Coordinates of C-alpha atoms in Angstrom, one line a residue:
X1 CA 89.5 52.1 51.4
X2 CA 86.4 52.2 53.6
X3 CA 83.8 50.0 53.4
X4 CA 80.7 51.6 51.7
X5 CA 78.2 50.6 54.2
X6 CA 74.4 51.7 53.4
X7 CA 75.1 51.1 50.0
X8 CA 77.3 47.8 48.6
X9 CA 74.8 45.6 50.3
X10 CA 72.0 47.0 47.8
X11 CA 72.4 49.2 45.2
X12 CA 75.9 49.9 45.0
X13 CA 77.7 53.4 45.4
X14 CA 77.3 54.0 41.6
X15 CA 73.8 52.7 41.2
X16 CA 72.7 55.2 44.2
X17 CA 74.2 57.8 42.6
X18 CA 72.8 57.3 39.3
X19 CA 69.2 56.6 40.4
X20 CA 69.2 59.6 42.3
X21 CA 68.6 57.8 45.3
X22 CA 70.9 60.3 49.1
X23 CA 72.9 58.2 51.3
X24 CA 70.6 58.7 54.1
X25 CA 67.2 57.1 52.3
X26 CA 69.7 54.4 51.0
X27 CA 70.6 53.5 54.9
X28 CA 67.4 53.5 55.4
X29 CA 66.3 51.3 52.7
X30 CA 69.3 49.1 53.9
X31 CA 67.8 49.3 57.6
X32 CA 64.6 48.2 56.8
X33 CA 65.4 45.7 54.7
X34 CA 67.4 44.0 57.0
X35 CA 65.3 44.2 59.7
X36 CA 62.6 42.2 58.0
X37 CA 65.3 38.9 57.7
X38 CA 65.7 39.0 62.0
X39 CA 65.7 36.2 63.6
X40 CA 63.3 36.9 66.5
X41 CA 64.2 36.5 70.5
X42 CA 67.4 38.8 70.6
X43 CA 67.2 41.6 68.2
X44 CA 66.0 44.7 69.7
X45 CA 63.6 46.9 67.3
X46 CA 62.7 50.7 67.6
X47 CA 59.5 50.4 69.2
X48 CA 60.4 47.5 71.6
X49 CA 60.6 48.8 75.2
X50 CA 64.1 47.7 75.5
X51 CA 65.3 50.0 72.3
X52 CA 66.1 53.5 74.1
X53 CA 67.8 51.9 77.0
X54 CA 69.8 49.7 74.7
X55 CA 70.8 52.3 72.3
X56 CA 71.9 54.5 74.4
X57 CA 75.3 54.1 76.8
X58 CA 76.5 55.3 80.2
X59 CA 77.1 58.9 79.1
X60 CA 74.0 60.6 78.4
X61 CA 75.4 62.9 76.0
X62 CA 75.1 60.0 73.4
X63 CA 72.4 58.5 71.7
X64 CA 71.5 57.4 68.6
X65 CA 69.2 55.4 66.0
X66 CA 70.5 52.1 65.3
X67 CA 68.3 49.8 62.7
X68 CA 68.7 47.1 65.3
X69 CA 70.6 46.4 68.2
X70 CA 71.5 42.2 68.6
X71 CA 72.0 41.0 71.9
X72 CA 75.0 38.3 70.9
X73 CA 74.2 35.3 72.6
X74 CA 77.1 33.2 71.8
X75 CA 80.3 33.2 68.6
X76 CA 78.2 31.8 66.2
X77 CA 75.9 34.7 66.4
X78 CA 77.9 36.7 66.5
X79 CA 79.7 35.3 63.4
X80 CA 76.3 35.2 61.9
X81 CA 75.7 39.0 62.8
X82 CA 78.6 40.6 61.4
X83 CA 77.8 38.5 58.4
X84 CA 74.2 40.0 58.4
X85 CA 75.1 43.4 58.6
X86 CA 77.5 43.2 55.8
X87 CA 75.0 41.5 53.8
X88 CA 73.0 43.9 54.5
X89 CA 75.3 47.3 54.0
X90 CA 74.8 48.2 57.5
X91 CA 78.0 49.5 59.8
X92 CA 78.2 47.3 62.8
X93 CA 79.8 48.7 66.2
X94 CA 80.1 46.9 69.7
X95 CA 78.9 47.7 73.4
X96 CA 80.4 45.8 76.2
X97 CA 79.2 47.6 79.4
X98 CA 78.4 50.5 77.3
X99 CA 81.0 53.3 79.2
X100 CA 82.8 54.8 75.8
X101 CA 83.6 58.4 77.2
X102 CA 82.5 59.2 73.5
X103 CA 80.4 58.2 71.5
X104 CA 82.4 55.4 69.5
X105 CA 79.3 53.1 69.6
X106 CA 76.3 55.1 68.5
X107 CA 75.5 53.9 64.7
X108 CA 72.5 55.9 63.0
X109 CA 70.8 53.1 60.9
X110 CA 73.9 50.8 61.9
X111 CA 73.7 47.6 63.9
X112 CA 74.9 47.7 67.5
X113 CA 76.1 44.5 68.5
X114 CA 75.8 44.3 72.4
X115 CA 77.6 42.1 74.4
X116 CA 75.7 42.3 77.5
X117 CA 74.3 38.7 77.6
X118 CA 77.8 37.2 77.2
X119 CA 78.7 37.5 80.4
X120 CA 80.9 34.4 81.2
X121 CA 83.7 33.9 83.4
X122 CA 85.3 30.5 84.0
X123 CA 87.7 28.5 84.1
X124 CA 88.8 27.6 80.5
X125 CA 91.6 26.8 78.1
X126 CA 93.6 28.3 75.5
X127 CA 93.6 26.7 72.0
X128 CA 96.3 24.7 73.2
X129 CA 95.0 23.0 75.7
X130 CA 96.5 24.7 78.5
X131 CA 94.4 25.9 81.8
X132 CA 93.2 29.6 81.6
X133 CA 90.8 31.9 82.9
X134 CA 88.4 33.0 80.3
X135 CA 86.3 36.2 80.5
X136 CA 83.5 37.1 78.1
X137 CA 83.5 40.2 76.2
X138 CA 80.4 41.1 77.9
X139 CA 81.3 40.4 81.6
X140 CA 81.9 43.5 84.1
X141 CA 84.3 44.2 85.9
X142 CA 82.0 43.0 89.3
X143 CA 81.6 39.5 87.0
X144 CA 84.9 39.2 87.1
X145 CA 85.5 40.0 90.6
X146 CA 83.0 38.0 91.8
X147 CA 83.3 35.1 90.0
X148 CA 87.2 34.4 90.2
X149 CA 87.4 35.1 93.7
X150 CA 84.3 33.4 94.7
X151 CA 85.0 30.1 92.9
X152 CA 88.7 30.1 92.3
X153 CA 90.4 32.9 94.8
X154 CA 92.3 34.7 92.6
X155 CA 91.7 38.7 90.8
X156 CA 92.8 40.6 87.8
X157 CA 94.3 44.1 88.5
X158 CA 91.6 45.7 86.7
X159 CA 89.2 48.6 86.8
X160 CA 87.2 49.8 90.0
X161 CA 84.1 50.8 88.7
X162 CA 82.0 47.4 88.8
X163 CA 79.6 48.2 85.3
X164 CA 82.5 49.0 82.9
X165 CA 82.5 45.9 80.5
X166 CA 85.6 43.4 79.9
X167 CA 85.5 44.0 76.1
X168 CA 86.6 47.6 76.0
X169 CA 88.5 47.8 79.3
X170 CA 90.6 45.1 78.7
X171 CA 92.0 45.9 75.5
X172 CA 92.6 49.7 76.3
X173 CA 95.2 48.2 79.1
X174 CA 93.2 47.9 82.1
X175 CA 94.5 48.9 85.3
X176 CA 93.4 49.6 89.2
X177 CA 94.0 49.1 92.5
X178 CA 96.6 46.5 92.4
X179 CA 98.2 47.7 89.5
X180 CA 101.0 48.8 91.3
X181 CA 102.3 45.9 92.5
X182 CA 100.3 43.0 89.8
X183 CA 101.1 44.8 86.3
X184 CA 98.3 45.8 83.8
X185 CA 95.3 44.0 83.2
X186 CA 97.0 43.1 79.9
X187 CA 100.2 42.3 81.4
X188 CA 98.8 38.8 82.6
X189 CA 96.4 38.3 79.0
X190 CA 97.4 34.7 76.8
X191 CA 94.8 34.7 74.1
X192 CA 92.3 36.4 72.4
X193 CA 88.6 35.1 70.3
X194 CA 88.1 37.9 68.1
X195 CA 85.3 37.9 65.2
X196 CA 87.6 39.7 62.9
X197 CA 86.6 40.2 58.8
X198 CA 88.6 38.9 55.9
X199 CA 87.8 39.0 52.1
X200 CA 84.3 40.6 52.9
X201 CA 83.2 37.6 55.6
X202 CA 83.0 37.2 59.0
X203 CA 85.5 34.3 61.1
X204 CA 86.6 33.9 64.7
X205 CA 90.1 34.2 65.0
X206 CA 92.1 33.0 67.9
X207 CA 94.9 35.0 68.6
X208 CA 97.7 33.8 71.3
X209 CA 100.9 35.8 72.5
X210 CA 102.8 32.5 71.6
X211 CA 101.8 32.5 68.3
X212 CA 104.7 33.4 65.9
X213 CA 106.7 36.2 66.3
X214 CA 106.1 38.8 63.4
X215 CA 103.0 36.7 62.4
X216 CA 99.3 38.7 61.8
X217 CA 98.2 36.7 64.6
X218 CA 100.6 37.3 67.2
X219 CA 100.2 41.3 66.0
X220 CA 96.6 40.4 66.8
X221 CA 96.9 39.7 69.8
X222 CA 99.6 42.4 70.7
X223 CA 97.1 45.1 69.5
X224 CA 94.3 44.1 71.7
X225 CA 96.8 44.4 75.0
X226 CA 96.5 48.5 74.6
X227 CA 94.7 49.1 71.0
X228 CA 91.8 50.4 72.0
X229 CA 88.2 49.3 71.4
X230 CA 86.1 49.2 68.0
X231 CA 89.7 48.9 65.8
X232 CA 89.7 44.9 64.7
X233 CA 86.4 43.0 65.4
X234 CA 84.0 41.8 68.0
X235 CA 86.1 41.0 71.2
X236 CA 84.0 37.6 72.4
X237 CA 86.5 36.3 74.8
X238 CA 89.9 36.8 76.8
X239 CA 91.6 34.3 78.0
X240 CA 94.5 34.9 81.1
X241 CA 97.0 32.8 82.5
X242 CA 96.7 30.3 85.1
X243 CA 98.7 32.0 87.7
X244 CA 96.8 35.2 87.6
X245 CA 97.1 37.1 91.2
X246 CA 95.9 35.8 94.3
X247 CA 94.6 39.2 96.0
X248 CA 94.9 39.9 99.3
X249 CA 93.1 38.9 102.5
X250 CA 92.6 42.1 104.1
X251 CA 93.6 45.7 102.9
X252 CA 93.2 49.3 105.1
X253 CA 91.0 52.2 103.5
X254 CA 91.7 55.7 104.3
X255 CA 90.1 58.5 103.5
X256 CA 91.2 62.1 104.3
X257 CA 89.3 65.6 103.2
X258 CA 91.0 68.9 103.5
X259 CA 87.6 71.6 103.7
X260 CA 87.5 74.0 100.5
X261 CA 86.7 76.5 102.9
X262 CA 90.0 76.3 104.8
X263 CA 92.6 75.8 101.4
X264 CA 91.0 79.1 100.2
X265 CA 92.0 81.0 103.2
X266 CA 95.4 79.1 102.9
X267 CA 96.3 78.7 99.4
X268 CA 99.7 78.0 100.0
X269 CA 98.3 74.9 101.5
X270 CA 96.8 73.8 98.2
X271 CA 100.1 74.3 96.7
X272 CA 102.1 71.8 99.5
X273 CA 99.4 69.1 99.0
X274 CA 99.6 68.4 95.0
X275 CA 103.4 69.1 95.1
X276 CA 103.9 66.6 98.1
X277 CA 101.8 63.8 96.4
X278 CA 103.4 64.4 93.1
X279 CA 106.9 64.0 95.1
X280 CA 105.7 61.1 96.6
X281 CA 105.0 58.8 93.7
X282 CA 108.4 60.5 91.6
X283 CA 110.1 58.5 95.1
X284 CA 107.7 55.2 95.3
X285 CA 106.7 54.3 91.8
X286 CA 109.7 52.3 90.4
X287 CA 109.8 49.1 88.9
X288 CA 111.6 47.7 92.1
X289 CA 109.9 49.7 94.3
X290 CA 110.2 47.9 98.2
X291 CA 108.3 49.1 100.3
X292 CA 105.3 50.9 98.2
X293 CA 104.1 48.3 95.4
X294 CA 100.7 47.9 98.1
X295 CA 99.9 51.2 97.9
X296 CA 96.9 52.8 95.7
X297 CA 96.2 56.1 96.1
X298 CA 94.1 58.7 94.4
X299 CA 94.0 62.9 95.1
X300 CA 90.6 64.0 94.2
X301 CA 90.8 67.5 93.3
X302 CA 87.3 68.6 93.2
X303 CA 85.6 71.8 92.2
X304 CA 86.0 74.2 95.4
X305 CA 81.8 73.8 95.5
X306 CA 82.4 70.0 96.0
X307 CA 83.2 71.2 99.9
X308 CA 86.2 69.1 100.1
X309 CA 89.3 67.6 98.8
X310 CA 90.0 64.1 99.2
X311 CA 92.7 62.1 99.5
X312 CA 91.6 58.0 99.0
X313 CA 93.8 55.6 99.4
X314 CA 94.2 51.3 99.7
X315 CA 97.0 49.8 101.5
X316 CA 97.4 45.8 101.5
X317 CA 99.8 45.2 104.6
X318 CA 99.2 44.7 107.6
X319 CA 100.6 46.8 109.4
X320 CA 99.4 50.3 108.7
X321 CA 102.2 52.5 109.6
X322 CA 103.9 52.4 105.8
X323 CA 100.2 54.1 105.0
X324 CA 100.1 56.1 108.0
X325 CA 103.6 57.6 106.7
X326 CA 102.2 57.6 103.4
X327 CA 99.7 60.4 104.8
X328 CA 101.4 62.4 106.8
X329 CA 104.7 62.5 103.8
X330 CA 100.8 64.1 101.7
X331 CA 100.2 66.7 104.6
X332 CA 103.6 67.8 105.6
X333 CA 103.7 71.6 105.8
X334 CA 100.1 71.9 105.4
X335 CA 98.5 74.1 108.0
X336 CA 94.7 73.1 107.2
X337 CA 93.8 70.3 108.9
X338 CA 91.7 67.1 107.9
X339 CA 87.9 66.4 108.3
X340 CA 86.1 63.9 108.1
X341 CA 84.4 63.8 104.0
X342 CA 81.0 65.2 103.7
X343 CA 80.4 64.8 100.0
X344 CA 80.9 62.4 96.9
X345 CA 84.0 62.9 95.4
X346 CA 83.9 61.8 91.9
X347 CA 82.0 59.2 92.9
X348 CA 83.6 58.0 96.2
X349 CA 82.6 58.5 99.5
X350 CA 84.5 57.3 102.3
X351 CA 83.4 59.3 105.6
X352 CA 86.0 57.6 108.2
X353 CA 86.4 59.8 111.5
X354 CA 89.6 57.6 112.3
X355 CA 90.9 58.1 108.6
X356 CA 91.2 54.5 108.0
X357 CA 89.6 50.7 108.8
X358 CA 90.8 47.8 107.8
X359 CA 88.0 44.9 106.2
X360 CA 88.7 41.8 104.0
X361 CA 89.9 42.6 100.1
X362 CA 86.6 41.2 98.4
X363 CA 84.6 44.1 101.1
X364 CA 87.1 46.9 100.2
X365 CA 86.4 46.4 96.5
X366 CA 82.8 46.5 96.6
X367 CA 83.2 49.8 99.1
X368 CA 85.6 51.3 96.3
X369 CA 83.6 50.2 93.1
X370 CA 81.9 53.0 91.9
X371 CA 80.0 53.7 89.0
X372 CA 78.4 57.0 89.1
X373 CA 75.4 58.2 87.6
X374 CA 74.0 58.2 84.2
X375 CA 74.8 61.8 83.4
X376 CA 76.2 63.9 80.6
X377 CA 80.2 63.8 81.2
X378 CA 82.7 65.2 79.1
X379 CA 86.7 62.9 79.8
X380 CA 90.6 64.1 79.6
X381 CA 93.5 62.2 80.5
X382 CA 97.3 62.1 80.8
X383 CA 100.3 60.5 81.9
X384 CA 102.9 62.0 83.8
X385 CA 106.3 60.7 84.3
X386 CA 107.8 63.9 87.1
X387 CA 105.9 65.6 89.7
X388 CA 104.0 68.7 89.1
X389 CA 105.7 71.5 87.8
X390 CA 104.3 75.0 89.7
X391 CA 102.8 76.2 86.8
X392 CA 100.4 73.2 86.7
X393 CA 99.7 73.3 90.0
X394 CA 98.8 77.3 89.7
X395 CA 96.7 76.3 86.7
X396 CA 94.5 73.5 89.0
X397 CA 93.9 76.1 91.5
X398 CA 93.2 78.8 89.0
X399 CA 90.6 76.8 87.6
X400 CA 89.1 74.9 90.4
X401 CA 88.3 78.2 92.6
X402 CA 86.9 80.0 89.1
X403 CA 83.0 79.8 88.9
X404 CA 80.9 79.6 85.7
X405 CA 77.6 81.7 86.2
X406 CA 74.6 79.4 86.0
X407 CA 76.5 75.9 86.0
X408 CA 76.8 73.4 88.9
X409 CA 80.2 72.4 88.9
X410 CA 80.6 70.0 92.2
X411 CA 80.7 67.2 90.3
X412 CA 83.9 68.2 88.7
X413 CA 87.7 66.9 89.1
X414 CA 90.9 66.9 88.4
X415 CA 91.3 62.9 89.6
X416 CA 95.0 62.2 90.5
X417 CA 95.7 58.2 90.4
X418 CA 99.2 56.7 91.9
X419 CA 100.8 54.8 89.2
X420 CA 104.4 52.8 88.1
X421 CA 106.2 50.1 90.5
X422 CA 105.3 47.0 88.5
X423 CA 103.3 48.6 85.7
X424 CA 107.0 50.0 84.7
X425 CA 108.3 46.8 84.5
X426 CA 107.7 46.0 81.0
X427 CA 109.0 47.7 78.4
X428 CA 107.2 50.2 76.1
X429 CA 106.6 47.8 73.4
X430 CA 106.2 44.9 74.4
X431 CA 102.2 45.6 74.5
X432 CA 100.7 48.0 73.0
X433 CA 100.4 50.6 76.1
X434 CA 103.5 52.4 75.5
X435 CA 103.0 54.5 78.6
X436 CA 105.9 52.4 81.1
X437 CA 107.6 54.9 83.1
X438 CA 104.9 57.1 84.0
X439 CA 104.2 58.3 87.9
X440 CA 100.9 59.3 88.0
X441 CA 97.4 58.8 85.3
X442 CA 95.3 61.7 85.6
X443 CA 91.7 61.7 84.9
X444 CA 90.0 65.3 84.1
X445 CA 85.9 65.1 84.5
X446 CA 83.0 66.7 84.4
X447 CA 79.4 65.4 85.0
X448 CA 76.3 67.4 84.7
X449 CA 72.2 66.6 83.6
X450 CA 71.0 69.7 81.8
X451 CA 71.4 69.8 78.2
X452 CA 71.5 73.7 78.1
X453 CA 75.1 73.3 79.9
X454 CA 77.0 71.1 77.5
X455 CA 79.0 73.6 76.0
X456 CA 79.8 75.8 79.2
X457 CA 81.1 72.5 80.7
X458 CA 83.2 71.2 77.7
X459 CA 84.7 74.9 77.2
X460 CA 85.0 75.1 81.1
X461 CA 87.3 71.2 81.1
X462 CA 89.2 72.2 77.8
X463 CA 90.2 75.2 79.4
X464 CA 91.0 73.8 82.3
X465 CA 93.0 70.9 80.4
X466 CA 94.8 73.3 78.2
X467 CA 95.9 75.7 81.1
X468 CA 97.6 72.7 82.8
X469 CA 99.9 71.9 79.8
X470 CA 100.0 75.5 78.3
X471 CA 103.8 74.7 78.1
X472 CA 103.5 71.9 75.6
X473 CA 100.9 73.1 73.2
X474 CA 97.5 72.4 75.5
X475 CA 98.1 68.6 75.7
X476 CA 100.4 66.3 77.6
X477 CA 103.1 65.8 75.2
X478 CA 105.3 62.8 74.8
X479 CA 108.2 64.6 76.7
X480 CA 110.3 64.2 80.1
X481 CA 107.3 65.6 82.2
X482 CA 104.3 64.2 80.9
X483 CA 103.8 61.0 78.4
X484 CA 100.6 61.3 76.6
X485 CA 96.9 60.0 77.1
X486 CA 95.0 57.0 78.1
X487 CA 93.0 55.5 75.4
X488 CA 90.6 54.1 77.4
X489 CA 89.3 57.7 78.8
X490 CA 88.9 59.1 74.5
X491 CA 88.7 62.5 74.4
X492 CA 87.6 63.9 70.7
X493 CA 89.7 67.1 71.7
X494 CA 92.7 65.1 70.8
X495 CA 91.4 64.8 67.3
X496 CA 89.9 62.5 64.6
X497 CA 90.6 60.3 62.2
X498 CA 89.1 62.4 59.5
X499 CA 92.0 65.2 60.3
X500 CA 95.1 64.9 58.6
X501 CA 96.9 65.6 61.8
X502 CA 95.4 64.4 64.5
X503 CA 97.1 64.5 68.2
X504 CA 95.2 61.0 69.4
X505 CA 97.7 58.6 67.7
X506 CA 100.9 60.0 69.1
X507 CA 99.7 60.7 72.4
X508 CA 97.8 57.4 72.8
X509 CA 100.1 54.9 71.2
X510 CA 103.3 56.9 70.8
X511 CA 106.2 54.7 68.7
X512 CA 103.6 51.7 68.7
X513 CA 101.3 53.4 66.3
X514 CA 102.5 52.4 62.8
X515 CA 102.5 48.5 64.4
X516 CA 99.2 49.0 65.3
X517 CA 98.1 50.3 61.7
X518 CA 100.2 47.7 59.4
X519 CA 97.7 45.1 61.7
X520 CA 94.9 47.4 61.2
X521 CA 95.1 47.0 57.4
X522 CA 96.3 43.4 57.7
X523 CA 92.9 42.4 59.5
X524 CA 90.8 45.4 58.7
X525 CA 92.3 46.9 56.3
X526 CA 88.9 48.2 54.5
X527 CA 87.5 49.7 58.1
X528 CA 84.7 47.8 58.8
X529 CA 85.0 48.6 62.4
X530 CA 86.0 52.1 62.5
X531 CA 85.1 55.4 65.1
X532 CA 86.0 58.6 65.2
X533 CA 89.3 57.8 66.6
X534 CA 90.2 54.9 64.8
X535 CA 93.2 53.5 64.0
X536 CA 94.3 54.4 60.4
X537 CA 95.5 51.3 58.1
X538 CA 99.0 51.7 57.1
X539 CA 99.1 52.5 53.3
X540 CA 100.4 50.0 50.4

C-alpha cells in the first residue's frame, strides 16, 4: 500500500476526511507546516531567487511547486531529510543533474531533495576496506571525467553529455563511447550508499555485489545496476572497482554529412545508408568482436530541414584505416556524396573538411560532450538486436521528409547509436539491464521552445515511433528484431504505473521485472519513492 503522504504526518486520511478538510489544502497545511521547522542555509523556499531554477529540470516541459527543495549536503542530511518529510506527510523525490526525460521529479507541495552539492569523486573504499573509486550521487558526468582522469588516469564508460548527473545515469545502466569495448557503466559498479526507508524511518544502507547471494542487500544492489531512478531511496554514493578502465591516449573523430538536398533527389541513397550501417554493427557488434570493440559510432537522422545527415563517429587506434573502412563499408553504393556539416545535429557539431583529426582522449570527450539546450523535448527509445528491416527504413524516410505546418522541426532525430561487442558479454540477468544481445540503441527526439507546439510535436514523434514498429504493435517488442526500451530515456507513451497493463515493465526490464518488484516491496514496499513509471511491489 502507498504511503499517504499530505496526510499521515497530520491529520490522518480518516480525520481529513471526516473534518471535511480536500487533499490539496491538507498538502498544503502539510507544506507549510513543515517549512516553518527548516533548518536555514540549504533549504530553498518559494520566493528565494534560487526556487524556479531549482524546481524546475533540464526539460522545460516540467515544472512544478515543491514546499521546499533541500540542497543535501552530506548522508546525514540526507537521512535527516527523508526523515523530515515523512514527519511531515510530504512525498520526497530526487534530482541529480536534473535530465529525467519526464517529469519523475516534479512534486507539487512535495520535497525535492537535490543532489547537486554532493558532487564528490575520489578515491575511496568499499565497506570492506578494499580500494574503490567513489562517485557522489550528485556528480556529472564532466566530474567524473575530470576528476578520475586528472588525478588518477583512469574513466568510466559512461554517458557523453557532461550535465547529466551520476545518480540517475548510473543506475539506469550507463553507457557511451567506450561502451563497446569497456562494458556498461554498471558492469564495473561494487557498492552502493543508498538512504532507503524501513518501518516508516529513514537509514543508509550499504549494498555490495558480494554481499549474499539471494539476500535483500545483494538484490539492492542488483537493482540499482539497471532499475532505474526514483524506485528505492536517495542514491548518495557509488562506489567502482579499482581497476576501472584506463582510456585511451589519443582517439580519431570523424564526421561525415550527406546534404538533405541531395538524398531527396536520390532516395534510394537514403535507403543504402541506414541499411549499410544497420549491416555493419549486425557484423561488428559481438561479444568477441576483433577488430571493432574501438569503434563508436552514431547515424543522426535528422529532420530533412536540419540540412544534413550526419554520420559521427570515435575510433581509439591508431591507425585509422579500420575507421576509414568503417566509412566507406556506410557509403557503399551511395551516389550522394559527403560535405562537410553545416548545422547541429542533435546537439553535435563536427565540421571537419578532411572527415577526421586525431587529438588526445580527454580533448575528444570534451569536443563530443554535449548537452543541448534547455528546451521542451519529448524522448523514445529502443533496442535492436538485427539490422533494419525495409519497412522501418521506409517509415524513417516517410516521416523525416513530411512537414508539420507551423512547427520547426530541425531539431528533430531519429539518433542511431552503435552498440554490443563487450556490452553483450554479460548475460541478461546478471544486472538488471536485460538488454545483452542488442546491435544498435536508438534514441527518437524532439526539441522545441513554444508552448503552443507541444502537442504537434508529441503527435508528430509518436507517429513517427509507431510507424517504425507498426509490425509489432507501435513499440519495439521483446522479439528477434528489436529488444525493448532504455530506461534511462522514459517515455510515458510506454505507460504508467496506474494502468493495469502497462508496456514500460516488459520492455524496460523484460524477465528481470518480478526481481526487481519482490526488492521493491522488500525495501519500499509501501512506495515512498514512487513516479509515474515506478516499479510495482510484488504482492503478498
Amino acid at each position: 500500500m502507498r504511503y499517504e503522504f499530505s496526510r499521515r504526518g497530520f491529520l490522518g486520511g480518516a480525520g481529513a476526511a471526516a473534518a471535511g478538510i480536500t487533499a490539496a489544502s491538507t498538502g498544503a497545511a502539510a507544506a507549510e507546516g513543515a517549512r516553518r521547522e527548516l533548518p536555514k542555509g540549504r533549504s530553498v523556499l518559494p520566493g528565494d531567487p534560487r526556487y524556479q531554477t531549482l524546481a524546475q529540470g533540464f526539460n522545460q516541459r516540467w515544472s512544478s511547486s515543491p514546499a521546499y527543495i533541500r540542497l543535501v549536503g552530506d548522508e546525514a542530511d540526507a537521512v535527516a531529510e527523508v526523515n523530515r518529510a515523512l514527519d511531515a506527510g510530504l512525498r520526497p523525490t530526487v534530482r541529480g543533474g536534473g535530465h529525467c526525460y519526464e517529469g519523475f521529479v516534479d512534486n507539487d507541495q512535495g520535497v525535492i531533495l537535490d543532489l547537486g552539492t554532493m558532487r564528490g569523486v575520489a578515491a575511496s573504499t568499499d565497506r570492506f576496506g578494499r580500494p574503490t573509486y567513489g562517485v557522489d550521487g550528485g556528480a556529472t558526468n564532466w566530474d567524473v571525467y575530470t576528476t578520475l582522469f586528472r588525478e588518477y588516469a583512469v574513466t568510466l564508460p559512461a554517458g557523453s553529455c557532461y550535465s547529466v548527473g551520476a545518480g540517475g545515469h548510473v543506475c539506469g545502466g550507463g553507457y557511451g563511447l567506450l561502451s563497446r569495448r569497456h562494458g556498461l557503466t554498471v558492469d564495473h559498479l561494487v557498492q552502493v550508499d543508498v538512504v532507503t526507508v524501513r518501518g516508516g524511518r529513514a537509514v543508509v544502507t550499504k549494498a555490495h555485489r558480494e554481499d549474499a547471494p539471494g539476500s535483500p542487500e545483494q538484490d539492492l544492489f542488483w537493482a540499482h545496476t539497471g532499475g532505474g531512478g526514483g524506485n528505492f531511496g536517495v542514491v548518495l554514493r557509488y562506489h567502482f572497482a579499482s581497476d576501472v578502465p584506463q582510456p585511451p591516449p589519443r582517439v580519431w573523430l570523424s564526421s561525415v554529412a550527406w546534404p538533405w538536398a541531395e538524398l531527396l533527389r536520390q532516395p534510394a541513397d537514403f535507403e543504402t545508408l541506414v541499411a549499410n550501417f544497420g549491416a555493419f554493427m549486425a557484423e561488428h557488434s559481438g561479444p568477441r568482436e576483433a577488430v571493432y570493440q574501438g569503434l563508436f559510432a552514431i547515424l543522426k537522422l535528422t529532420h530533412h530541414s536540419n540540412g544534413n545527415v550526419v554520420l559521427f563517429s570515435q575510433w581509439d587506434g591508431a591507425d585509422p584505416a579500420p575507421l576509414d573502412a568503417f566509412v566507406a563499408a556506410v557509403e557503399q553504393g551511395m551516389t550522394t556524396r559527403p560535405v562537410v556539416q553545416t548545422r547541429s545535429a542533435g546537439g553535435l557539431f563536427l565540421p571537419y573538411p578532411d572527415k577526421r583529426r586525431r587529438m588526445p582522449w580527454f580533448q575528444a570527450t570534451m569536443t563530443l560532450n554535449p548537452s543541448g539546450d534547455n528546451e521542451r523535448g519529448k524522448h523514445k527509445s529502443a533496442y535492436h538486436r538485427e539490422p533494419f528491416a525495409p519497412a522501418q527504413i521506409a517509415a524513417f524516410w516517410d516521416w523525416l521528409t513530411r512537414d508539420v505546418e507551423g512547427v520547426d522541426l530541425s531539431n528533430t532525430v531519429v539518433q542511431i547509436d552503435s552498440y554490443g561487442c563487450r556490452i553483450n558479454a554479460r548475460r541478461p540477468e546478471e544486472t538488471a539491464v536485460p538488454q545483452r544481445d542488442s546491435i544498435m540503441k536508438l534514441q527518437y527526439q524532439t526539441h522545441w521552445t513554444d508552448p503552443a507546439e507541444d502537442e504537434k510535436h508529441l503527435a508528430y514523434l509518436s507517429g513517427l515511433y509507431r510507424d517504425v514498429y507498426r509490425e509489432t504493435g507501435g513499440v519495439p517488442e521483446v522479439d528477434t528484431a528489436t529488444d525493448g526500451a532504455y530506461v534511462n530515456y522514459p517515455d510515458t507513451d510506454l505507460g504508467t504505473a496506474d494502468q493495469p497493463d502497462p508496456d514500460y515493465p516488459r520492455l524496460y526490464y523484460k524477465g528481470n521485472y518480478p526481481r526487481l518488484q519482490r526488492t521493491k516491496a522488500y525495501w519500499d514496499g509501501e512506495e515512498v519513492f514512487h513516479h509515474a513509471q515506478s516499479i510495482i511491489p510484488a504482492g503478498p
